[in-house]
PDB file of C-alpha atoms and ligand atoms in Angstrom:
ATOM      1  CA  UNK L   1      76.818 -87.659 -78.376  1.00 90.00           C
ATOM      2  CA  UNK L   2      73.209 -87.081 -77.425  1.00 94.00           C
ATOM      3  CA  UNK L   3      71.426 -84.851 -74.957  1.00 95.00           C
ATOM      4  CA  UNK L   4      68.213 -85.242 -73.029  1.00 96.00           C
ATOM      5  CA  UNK L   5      66.087 -82.119 -72.628  1.00 97.00           C
ATOM      6  CA  UNK L   6      63.135 -81.842 -70.264  1.00 98.00           C
ATOM      7  CA  UNK L   7      60.330 -79.336 -70.978  1.00 98.00           C
ATOM      8  CA  UNK L   8      60.062 -76.552 -68.414  1.00 98.00           C
ATOM      9  CA  UNK L   9      56.439 -75.905 -69.369  1.00 98.00           C
ATOM     10  CA  UNK L  10      53.663 -76.207 -71.920  1.00 98.00           C
ATOM     11  CA  UNK L  11      51.759 -73.639 -73.981  1.00 98.00           C
ATOM     12  CA  UNK L  12      47.967 -73.644 -73.887  1.00 98.00           C
ATOM     13  CA  UNK L  13      47.212 -71.851 -77.117  1.00 98.00           C
ATOM     14  CA  UNK L  14      44.333 -70.519 -79.220  1.00 98.00           C
ATOM     15  CA  UNK L  15      45.502 -72.839 -82.029  1.00 98.00           C
ATOM     16  CA  UNK L  16      43.975 -76.285 -81.648  1.00 96.00           C
ATOM     17  CA  UNK L  17      45.343 -77.496 -84.998  1.00 97.00           C
ATOM     18  CA  UNK L  18      48.330 -76.602 -87.186  1.00 97.00           C
ATOM     19  CA  UNK L  19      46.388 -75.380 -90.227  1.00 96.00           C
ATOM     20  CA  UNK L  20      45.940 -71.577 -90.170  1.00 97.00           C
ATOM     21  CA  UNK L  21      48.621 -70.915 -87.548  1.00 98.00           C
ATOM     22  CA  UNK L  22      50.682 -67.979 -88.863  1.00 96.00           C
ATOM     23  CA  UNK L  23      54.071 -69.012 -90.201  1.00 94.00           C
ATOM     24  CA  UNK L  24      55.909 -66.770 -87.770  1.00 97.00           C
ATOM     25  CA  UNK L  25      55.135 -65.013 -84.486  1.00 98.00           C
ATOM     26  CA  UNK L  26      53.863 -61.406 -84.390  1.00 97.00           C
ATOM     27  CA  UNK L  27      51.849 -61.832 -87.618  1.00 97.00           C
ATOM     28  CA  UNK L  28      48.700 -62.246 -85.497  1.00 98.00           C
ATOM     29  CA  UNK L  29      48.965 -60.038 -82.395  1.00 98.00           C
ATOM     30  CA  UNK L  30      45.544 -61.341 -81.282  1.00 98.00           C
ATOM     31  CA  UNK L  31      46.904 -64.913 -81.077  1.00 98.00           C
ATOM     32  CA  UNK L  32      47.171 -65.614 -77.372  1.00 98.00           C
ATOM     33  CA  UNK L  33      48.226 -68.413 -75.085  1.00 98.00           C
ATOM     34  CA  UNK L  34      49.267 -69.222 -71.560  1.00 98.00           C
ATOM     35  CA  UNK L  35      52.612 -70.757 -70.733  1.00 98.00           C
ATOM     36  CA  UNK L  36      52.159 -73.036 -67.746  1.00 98.00           C
ATOM     37  CA  UNK L  37      55.469 -73.717 -66.035  1.00 98.00           C
ATOM     38  CA  UNK L  38      56.255 -77.056 -64.435  1.00 98.00           C
ATOM     39  CA  UNK L  39      57.673 -77.324 -60.904  1.00 96.00           C
ATOM     40  CA  UNK L  40      60.111 -76.042 -59.767  1.00 96.00           C
ATOM     41  CA  UNK L  41      60.057 -73.326 -62.482  1.00 96.00           C
ATOM     42  CA  UNK L  42      56.546 -72.198 -61.552  1.00 95.00           C
ATOM     43  CA  UNK L  43      57.886 -70.589 -58.390  1.00 94.00           C
ATOM     44  CA  UNK L  44      58.190 -66.798 -58.151  1.00 93.00           C
ATOM     45  CA  UNK L  45      62.017 -66.891 -57.864  1.00 96.00           C
ATOM     46  CA  UNK L  46      62.334 -68.174 -61.424  1.00 96.00           C
ATOM     47  CA  UNK L  47      60.359 -65.211 -62.772  1.00 97.00           C
ATOM     48  CA  UNK L  48      61.922 -62.317 -60.842  1.00 97.00           C
ATOM     49  CA  UNK L  49      63.060 -59.647 -63.321  1.00 97.00           C
ATOM     50  CA  UNK L  50      60.578 -60.534 -66.050  1.00 97.00           C
ATOM     51  CA  UNK L  51      58.563 -57.440 -65.084  1.00 96.00           C
ATOM     52  CA  UNK L  52      61.291 -55.481 -66.934  1.00 97.00           C
ATOM     53  CA  UNK L  53      60.878 -57.473 -70.146  1.00 98.00           C
ATOM     54  CA  UNK L  54      58.285 -56.948 -72.896  1.00 98.00           C
ATOM     55  CA  UNK L  55      59.126 -59.890 -75.176  1.00 98.00           C
ATOM     56  CA  UNK L  56      60.500 -63.391 -74.733  1.00 98.00           C
ATOM     57  CA  UNK L  57      62.241 -65.953 -76.863  1.00 98.00           C
ATOM     58  CA  UNK L  58      60.565 -69.311 -76.467  1.00 98.00           C
ATOM     59  CA  UNK L  59      62.608 -72.365 -77.391  1.00 98.00           C
ATOM     60  CA  UNK L  60      60.246 -75.243 -77.970  1.00 98.00           C
ATOM     61  CA  UNK L  61      59.642 -78.661 -79.493  1.00 98.00           C
ATOM     62  CA  UNK L  62      57.653 -79.088 -82.700  1.00 98.00           C
ATOM     63  CA  UNK L  63      55.886 -81.955 -80.992  1.00 98.00           C
ATOM     64  CA  UNK L  64      53.338 -82.374 -83.782  1.00 97.00           C
ATOM     65  CA  UNK L  65      55.789 -82.136 -86.700  1.00 95.00           C
ATOM     66  CA  UNK L  66      55.608 -84.896 -89.290  1.00 88.00           C
ATOM     67  CA  UNK L  67      57.855 -87.789 -88.399  1.00 86.00           C
ATOM     68  CA  UNK L  68      59.648 -89.689 -91.112  1.00 86.00           C
ATOM     69  CA  UNK L  69      62.917 -89.351 -92.951  1.00 87.00           C
ATOM     70  CA  UNK L  70      64.744 -86.036 -92.627  1.00 87.00           C
ATOM     71  CA  UNK L  71      65.603 -84.248 -95.850  1.00 90.00           C
ATOM     72  CA  UNK L  72      68.476 -81.902 -96.574  1.00 95.00           C
ATOM     73  CA  UNK L  73      66.247 -79.726 -98.731  1.00 94.00           C
ATOM     74  CA  UNK L  74      62.726 -78.486 -97.978  1.00 91.00           C
ATOM     75  CA  UNK L  75      59.988 -76.644 -99.861  1.00 89.00           C
ATOM     76  CA  UNK L  76      58.880 -73.687 -97.723  1.00 85.00           C
ATOM     77  CA  UNK L  77      55.251 -72.579 -98.195  1.00 79.00           C
ATOM     78  CA  UNK L  78      56.578 -69.017 -98.309  1.00 78.00           C
ATOM     79  CA  UNK L  79      58.229 -69.785-101.674  1.00 81.00           C
ATOM     80  CA  UNK L  80      55.041 -71.237-103.124  1.00 77.00           C
ATOM     81  CA  UNK L  81      55.722 -74.816-102.045  1.00 78.00           C
ATOM     82  CA  UNK L  82      57.574 -75.767-105.249  1.00 81.00           C
ATOM     83  CA  UNK L  83      61.066 -74.320-104.702  1.00 88.00           C
ATOM     84  CA  UNK L  84      63.553 -76.333-102.651  1.00 93.00           C
ATOM     85  CA  UNK L  85      66.116 -74.765-100.340  1.00 95.00           C
ATOM     86  CA  UNK L  86      68.477 -76.200 -97.734  1.00 96.00           C
ATOM     87  CA  UNK L  87      66.802 -77.085 -94.463  1.00 96.00           C
ATOM     88  CA  UNK L  88      69.098 -74.686 -92.617  1.00 97.00           C
ATOM     89  CA  UNK L  89      67.927 -71.780 -94.806  1.00 95.00           C
ATOM     90  CA  UNK L  90      64.340 -72.408 -93.685  1.00 95.00           C
ATOM     91  CA  UNK L  91      62.194 -72.358 -90.569  1.00 95.00           C
ATOM     92  CA  UNK L  92      60.583 -75.673 -91.555  1.00 93.00           C
ATOM     93  CA  UNK L  93      59.160 -77.723 -88.689  1.00 95.00           C
ATOM     94  CA  UNK L  94      60.527 -80.958 -90.183  1.00 92.00           C
ATOM     95  CA  UNK L  95      64.233 -80.555 -89.431  1.00 93.00           C
ATOM     96  CA  UNK L  96      67.185 -82.486 -87.939  1.00 94.00           C
ATOM     97  CA  UNK L  97      66.019 -81.762 -84.399  1.00 95.00           C
ATOM     98  CA  UNK L  98      62.406 -80.610 -84.006  1.00 96.00           C
ATOM     99  CA  UNK L  99      63.317 -77.344 -82.280  1.00 97.00           C
ATOM    100  CA  UNK L 100      61.454 -74.071 -82.790  1.00 98.00           C
ATOM    101  CA  UNK L 101      62.051 -70.540 -81.594  1.00 98.00           C
ATOM    102  CA  UNK L 102      59.600 -67.659 -81.426  1.00 98.00           C
ATOM    103  CA  UNK L 103      59.666 -64.125 -80.080  1.00 98.00           C
ATOM    104  CA  UNK L 104      56.376 -63.537 -78.254  1.00 98.00           C
ATOM    105  CA  UNK L 105      54.948 -60.670 -76.256  1.00 98.00           C
ATOM    106  CA  UNK L 106      54.752 -61.110 -72.492  1.00 98.00           C
ATOM    107  CA  UNK L 107      51.397 -59.602 -71.531  1.00 98.00           C
ATOM    108  CA  UNK L 108      51.616 -60.432 -67.837  1.00 97.00           C
ATOM    109  CA  UNK L 109      52.198 -63.056 -65.193  1.00 97.00           C
ATOM    110  CA  UNK L 110      49.304 -64.475 -63.191  1.00 95.00           C
ATOM    111  CA  UNK L 111      49.765 -67.195 -60.554  1.00 93.00           C
ATOM    112  CA  UNK L 112      53.124 -68.183 -62.040  1.00 93.00           C
ATOM    113  CA  UNK L 113      51.639 -68.508 -65.546  1.00 97.00           C
ATOM    114  CA  UNK L 114      52.935 -66.356 -68.413  1.00 98.00           C
ATOM    115  CA  UNK L 115      50.268 -64.660 -70.537  1.00 98.00           C
ATOM    116  CA  UNK L 116      51.495 -64.434 -74.124  1.00 98.00           C
ATOM    117  CA  UNK L 117      50.379 -62.837 -77.382  1.00 98.00           C
ATOM    118  CA  UNK L 118      51.590 -62.824 -80.978  1.00 98.00           C
ATOM    119  CA  UNK L 119      52.259 -66.571 -80.769  1.00 98.00           C
ATOM    120  CA  UNK L 120      52.626 -69.114 -83.602  1.00 98.00           C
ATOM    121  CA  UNK L 121      52.437 -72.194 -81.380  1.00 98.00           C
ATOM    122  CA  UNK L 122      50.100 -75.153 -81.449  1.00 98.00           C
ATOM    123  CA  UNK L 123      48.167 -75.954 -78.277  1.00 98.00           C
ATOM    124  CA  UNK L 124      50.222 -78.344 -76.135  1.00 98.00           C
ATOM    125  CA  UNK L 125      53.629 -77.202 -77.414  1.00 98.00           C
ATOM    126  CA  UNK L 126      56.352 -78.242 -74.931  1.00 98.00           C
ATOM    127  CA  UNK L 127      58.694 -75.381 -74.022  1.00 98.00           C
ATOM    128  CA  UNK L 128      62.359 -76.134 -73.314  1.00 98.00           C
ATOM    129  CA  UNK L 129      63.549 -72.690 -72.278  1.00 98.00           C
ATOM    130  CA  UNK L 130      62.595 -69.018 -72.038  1.00 98.00           C
ATOM    131  CA  UNK L 131      65.001 -66.158 -72.641  1.00 98.00           C
ATOM    132  CA  UNK L 132      64.390 -62.428 -72.495  1.00 98.00           C
ATOM    133  CA  UNK L 133      64.416 -60.616 -75.828  1.00 98.00           C
ATOM    134  CA  UNK L 134      67.371 -58.210 -75.852  1.00 98.00           C
ATOM    135  CA  UNK L 135      66.654 -55.485 -78.420  1.00 97.00           C
ATOM    136  CA  UNK L 136      70.239 -54.246 -78.889  1.00 97.00           C
ATOM    137  CA  UNK L 137      71.464 -57.754 -79.657  1.00 97.00           C
ATOM    138  CA  UNK L 138      68.402 -59.366 -81.262  1.00 98.00           C
ATOM    139  CA  UNK L 139      67.035 -56.557 -83.512  1.00 97.00           C
ATOM    140  CA  UNK L 140      69.621 -55.918 -86.216  1.00 96.00           C
ATOM    141  CA  UNK L 141      68.719 -53.109 -88.616  1.00 95.00           C
ATOM    142  CA  UNK L 142      71.334 -54.259 -91.161  1.00 97.00           C
ATOM    143  CA  UNK L 143      70.159 -57.895 -91.195  1.00 96.00           C
ATOM    144  CA  UNK L 144      68.738 -59.253 -94.454  1.00 96.00           C
ATOM    145  CA  UNK L 145      67.012 -62.367 -95.705  1.00 96.00           C
ATOM    146  CA  UNK L 146      66.309 -62.180 -99.415  1.00 95.00           C
ATOM    147  CA  UNK L 147      64.099 -65.305 -99.270  1.00 93.00           C
ATOM    148  CA  UNK L 148      61.730 -63.589 -96.814  1.00 91.00           C
ATOM    149  CA  UNK L 149      62.459 -59.860 -97.094  1.00 92.00           C
ATOM    150  CA  UNK L 150      59.145 -58.656 -95.635  1.00 93.00           C
ATOM    151  CA  UNK L 151      56.011 -60.059 -94.012  1.00 92.00           C
ATOM    152  CA  UNK L 152      53.696 -61.678 -96.555  1.00 90.00           C
ATOM    153  CA  UNK L 153      51.181 -59.186 -97.960  1.00 92.00           C
ATOM    154  CA  UNK L 154      47.861 -59.797 -96.159  1.00 95.00           C
ATOM    155  CA  UNK L 155      44.855 -60.740 -98.253  1.00 95.00           C
ATOM    156  CA  UNK L 156      41.383 -59.267 -97.816  1.00 97.00           C
ATOM    157  CA  UNK L 157      39.114 -60.984 -95.258  1.00 98.00           C
ATOM    158  CA  UNK L 158      35.347 -60.472 -95.521  1.00 98.00           C
ATOM    159  CA  UNK L 159      32.694 -61.767 -93.136  1.00 98.00           C
ATOM    160  CA  UNK L 160      29.158 -63.045 -93.511  1.00 98.00           C
ATOM    161  CA  UNK L 161      26.728 -61.322 -91.128  1.00 98.00           C
ATOM    162  CA  UNK L 162      26.251 -64.683 -89.378  1.00 98.00           C
ATOM    163  CA  UNK L 163      29.999 -65.196 -88.853  1.00 98.00           C
ATOM    164  CA  UNK L 164      30.399 -61.698 -87.420  1.00 98.00           C
ATOM    165  CA  UNK L 165      27.640 -62.300 -84.875  1.00 98.00           C
ATOM    166  CA  UNK L 166      29.110 -65.684 -83.975  1.00 98.00           C
ATOM    167  CA  UNK L 167      32.614 -64.180 -83.624  1.00 98.00           C
ATOM    168  CA  UNK L 168      31.323 -61.577 -81.201  1.00 98.00           C
ATOM    169  CA  UNK L 169      29.323 -64.140 -79.164  1.00 98.00           C
ATOM    170  CA  UNK L 170      32.180 -66.635 -78.880  1.00 98.00           C
ATOM    171  CA  UNK L 171      34.720 -63.863 -78.356  1.00 98.00           C
ATOM    172  CA  UNK L 172      32.733 -62.709 -75.350  1.00 98.00           C
ATOM    173  CA  UNK L 173      32.417 -66.275 -74.021  1.00 97.00           C
ATOM    174  CA  UNK L 174      36.158 -66.898 -74.439  1.00 97.00           C
ATOM    175  CA  UNK L 175      37.072 -63.348 -73.366  1.00 97.00           C
ATOM    176  CA  UNK L 176      39.288 -62.894 -76.375  1.00 97.00           C
ATOM    177  CA  UNK L 177      39.505 -60.768 -79.516  1.00 98.00           C
ATOM    178  CA  UNK L 178      38.155 -63.536 -81.736  1.00 98.00           C
ATOM    179  CA  UNK L 179      37.411 -61.286 -84.713  1.00 98.00           C
ATOM    180  CA  UNK L 180      40.995 -60.019 -84.607  1.00 98.00           C
ATOM    181  CA  UNK L 181      42.429 -63.520 -84.256  1.00 98.00           C
ATOM    182  CA  UNK L 182      40.486 -64.975 -87.191  1.00 98.00           C
ATOM    183  CA  UNK L 183      41.024 -61.959 -89.407  1.00 98.00           C
ATOM    184  CA  UNK L 184      44.774 -61.730 -88.713  1.00 98.00           C
ATOM    185  CA  UNK L 185      45.301 -65.468 -89.276  1.00 98.00           C
ATOM    186  CA  UNK L 186      43.194 -65.778 -92.424  1.00 98.00           C
ATOM    187  CA  UNK L 187      44.804 -62.632 -93.883  1.00 98.00           C
ATOM    188  CA  UNK L 188      48.003 -64.732 -93.990  1.00 95.00           C
ATOM    189  CA  UNK L 189      46.180 -67.051 -96.442  1.00 94.00           C
ATOM    190  CA  UNK L 190      46.601 -70.469 -94.793  1.00 94.00           C
ATOM    191  CA  UNK L 191      46.031 -72.557 -97.925  1.00 90.00           C
ATOM    192  CA  UNK L 192      49.083 -73.837 -99.820  1.00 82.00           C
ATOM    193  CA  UNK L 193      50.200 -71.152-102.285  1.00 80.00           C
ATOM    194  CA  UNK L 194      49.943 -73.518-105.279  1.00 79.00           C
ATOM    195  CA  UNK L 195      46.206 -74.178-104.727  1.00 83.00           C
ATOM    196  CA  UNK L 196      43.782 -72.265-106.957  1.00 85.00           C
ATOM    197  CA  UNK L 197      40.524 -72.780-105.030  1.00 88.00           C
ATOM    198  CA  UNK L 198      37.138 -72.751-106.694  1.00 92.00           C
ATOM    199  CA  UNK L 199      34.797 -70.233-105.002  1.00 93.00           C
ATOM    200  CA  UNK L 200      32.582 -73.191-103.996  1.00 94.00           C
ATOM    201  CA  UNK L 201      35.405 -75.004-102.165  1.00 95.00           C
ATOM    202  CA  UNK L 202      35.171 -74.609 -98.383  1.00 96.00           C
ATOM    203  CA  UNK L 203      38.083 -74.607 -95.958  1.00 96.00           C
ATOM    204  CA  UNK L 204      38.027 -75.031 -92.185  1.00 97.00           C
ATOM    205  CA  UNK L 205      40.361 -74.247 -89.319  1.00 96.00           C
ATOM    206  CA  UNK L 206      40.273 -74.686 -85.539  1.00 97.00           C
ATOM    207  CA  UNK L 207      40.738 -71.790 -83.147  1.00 98.00           C
ATOM    208  CA  UNK L 208      40.085 -72.438 -79.437  1.00 97.00           C
ATOM    209  CA  UNK L 209      37.069 -74.808 -79.414  1.00 97.00           C
ATOM    210  CA  UNK L 210      35.711 -73.431 -82.668  1.00 98.00           C
ATOM    211  CA  UNK L 211      35.605 -74.595 -86.241  1.00 98.00           C
ATOM    212  CA  UNK L 212      35.811 -71.631 -88.620  1.00 98.00           C
ATOM    213  CA  UNK L 213      34.712 -72.164 -92.234  1.00 98.00           C
ATOM    214  CA  UNK L 214      35.689 -69.920 -95.126  1.00 98.00           C
ATOM    215  CA  UNK L 215      35.959 -69.847 -98.899  1.00 97.00           C
ATOM    216  CA  UNK L 216      37.695 -67.816-101.589  1.00 97.00           C
ATOM    217  CA  UNK L 217      35.178 -65.744-103.611  1.00 96.00           C
ATOM    218  CA  UNK L 218      38.254 -64.494-105.532  1.00 94.00           C
ATOM    219  CA  UNK L 219      41.913 -65.525-105.547  1.00 88.00           C
ATOM    220  CA  UNK L 220      42.997 -62.719-103.224  1.00 91.00           C
ATOM    221  CA  UNK L 221      39.973 -62.637-100.918  1.00 96.00           C
ATOM    222  CA  UNK L 222      38.659 -64.839 -98.108  1.00 97.00           C
ATOM    223  CA  UNK L 223      35.069 -64.789 -96.868  1.00 98.00           C
ATOM    224  CA  UNK L 224      34.318 -66.229 -93.436  1.00 98.00           C
ATOM    225  CA  UNK L 225      31.166 -68.359 -93.735  1.00 98.00           C
ATOM    226  CA  UNK L 226      30.439 -69.373 -90.150  1.00 98.00           C
ATOM    227  CA  UNK L 227      31.860 -70.399 -86.786  1.00 98.00           C
ATOM    228  CA  UNK L 228      30.706 -73.512 -84.921  1.00 97.00           C
ATOM    229  CA  UNK L 229      31.650 -74.703 -81.458  1.00 97.00           C
ATOM    230  CA  UNK L 230      33.077 -78.252 -81.459  1.00 93.00           C
ATOM    231  CA  UNK L 231      34.012 -80.801 -78.830  1.00 81.00           C
ATOM    232  CA  UNK L 232      37.768 -81.094 -78.691  1.00 66.00           C
ATOM    233  CA  UNK L 233      39.428 -84.349 -77.623  1.00 66.00           C
ATOM    234  CA  UNK L 234      41.004 -84.107 -74.140  1.00 64.00           C
TER     235      UNK L 234
HETATM  236  N1  SAM O 301      58.741 -69.316 -85.200  1.00 53.95           N
HETATM  237  C1  SAM O 301      59.084 -70.724 -85.171  1.00 53.95           C
HETATM  238  C2  SAM O 301      60.474 -70.955 -85.704  1.00 53.95           C
HETATM  239  O1  SAM O 301      60.913 -70.170 -86.541  1.00 53.95           O
HETATM  240  O2  SAM O 301      61.112 -71.916 -85.287  1.00 53.95           O
HETATM  241  C3  SAM O 301      58.073 -71.562 -85.913  1.00 53.95           C
HETATM  242  C4  SAM O 301      58.090 -71.372 -87.397  1.00 53.95           C
HETATM  243  S1  SAM O 301      57.191 -72.641 -88.186  1.00 53.95           S
HETATM  244  C5  SAM O 301      57.434 -72.254 -89.876  1.00 53.95           C
HETATM  245  C6  SAM O 301      55.549 -72.118 -87.855  1.00 53.95           C
HETATM  246  C7  SAM O 301      54.578 -73.239 -88.046  1.00 53.95           C
HETATM  247  O3  SAM O 301      54.869 -74.268 -87.125  1.00 53.95           O
HETATM  248  C8  SAM O 301      53.159 -72.844 -87.751  1.00 53.95           C
HETATM  249  O4  SAM O 301      52.538 -72.317 -88.909  1.00 53.95           O
HETATM  250  C9  SAM O 301      52.512 -74.155 -87.297  1.00 53.95           C
HETATM  251  O5  SAM O 301      51.831 -74.790 -88.355  1.00 53.95           O
HETATM  252  C10 SAM O 301      53.699 -75.020 -86.896  1.00 53.95           C
HETATM  253  N2  SAM O 301      53.707 -75.360 -85.480  1.00 53.95           N
HETATM  254  C11 SAM O 301      53.526 -74.547 -84.420  1.00 53.95           C
HETATM  255  N3  SAM O 301      53.632 -75.236 -83.272  1.00 53.95           N
HETATM  256  C12 SAM O 301      53.904 -76.523 -83.615  1.00 53.95           C
HETATM  257  C13 SAM O 301      54.140 -77.716 -82.879  1.00 53.95           C
HETATM  258  N4  SAM O 301      54.139 -77.718 -81.562  1.00 53.95           N
HETATM  259  N5  SAM O 301      54.380 -78.859 -83.576  1.00 53.95           N
HETATM  260  C14 SAM O 301      54.400 -78.857 -84.918  1.00 53.95           C
HETATM  261  N6  SAM O 301      54.187 -77.756 -85.679  1.00 53.95           N
HETATM  262  C15 SAM O 301      53.953 -76.600 -85.035  1.00 53.95           C
END
C-alpha cells in the first residue's frame, strides 16, 4: 500500500542551509519564515478561525534529507553523535518516510501567507498539512523523555565589533532581528558534539543571504567573526 501526498505550501525561511538550524523549533524564537500556501488553500476560507490560534503544527517533508539506505538505528547529535538508538526513538531527518513535524508560532496572516517564528525549517521545505496546536491535548505536564529531558544548555556567543555592526546593518535591510537569530542559533552549538575545534578553525553558516563566520576561542564559547552578503542560487 502506498499513498501520494501533495504539498499544500512551501516555507520561505531564514535558513538557507541545514547547518546551524536549531535541532527543534522554539529554540530560536527569532527564526522566522513565511508559509506560502498553494491554490486552493491560499484562499481566505481555508484560514478562517486561525485568528484564535497562537501556534501551529506543521507537517512537512525533509526534502533535503540525505538519501540512501534507511537504518534501523541512528546516532542523534543530541547524544554526542556516537550513541545509537532506534530510529523511532529519535527525530532524525533520515527515517523511513522523510516526514517532519514542528510546533511554530503564528505571528500573523498577510495576503493569505502565514508569518511564522520559532521555526527549524530549511528554506524551501514543502508543507503537507497544518494543524492548530491544542494546549490541553498537546502539552502534557507528565510527559518525559529521558534521552532529551531539557533543552540543550546554550553556550556563550561573543561578537567582534565588525560583526555587530554588520548584524545591525543587514538586520535593518532584511527587517529582521538578525542579532537575535544568529545568537540564538549559535548558542545551540551547531558543530558536531564530538569535534574539539582549534581556536584557529573557522566555521560558516548561511542565514538569509548572509554567510556568518565564527570560531571557538574556548570549548564552550563561540565568537562571531564577520557577516558577508552572498549570492544565493535561485
Ligand atoms: N522538529 C522536526 C521534527 O521533530 O520532525 C525537525 C527535527 S530535525 C532533528 C531538525 C533538523 O532538520 C534541523 O536542524 C535541520 O538541519 C533539518 N531540516 C530542517 N528542514 C529540513 C528539510 N526541509 N530537509 C532536510 N533537513 C531539514
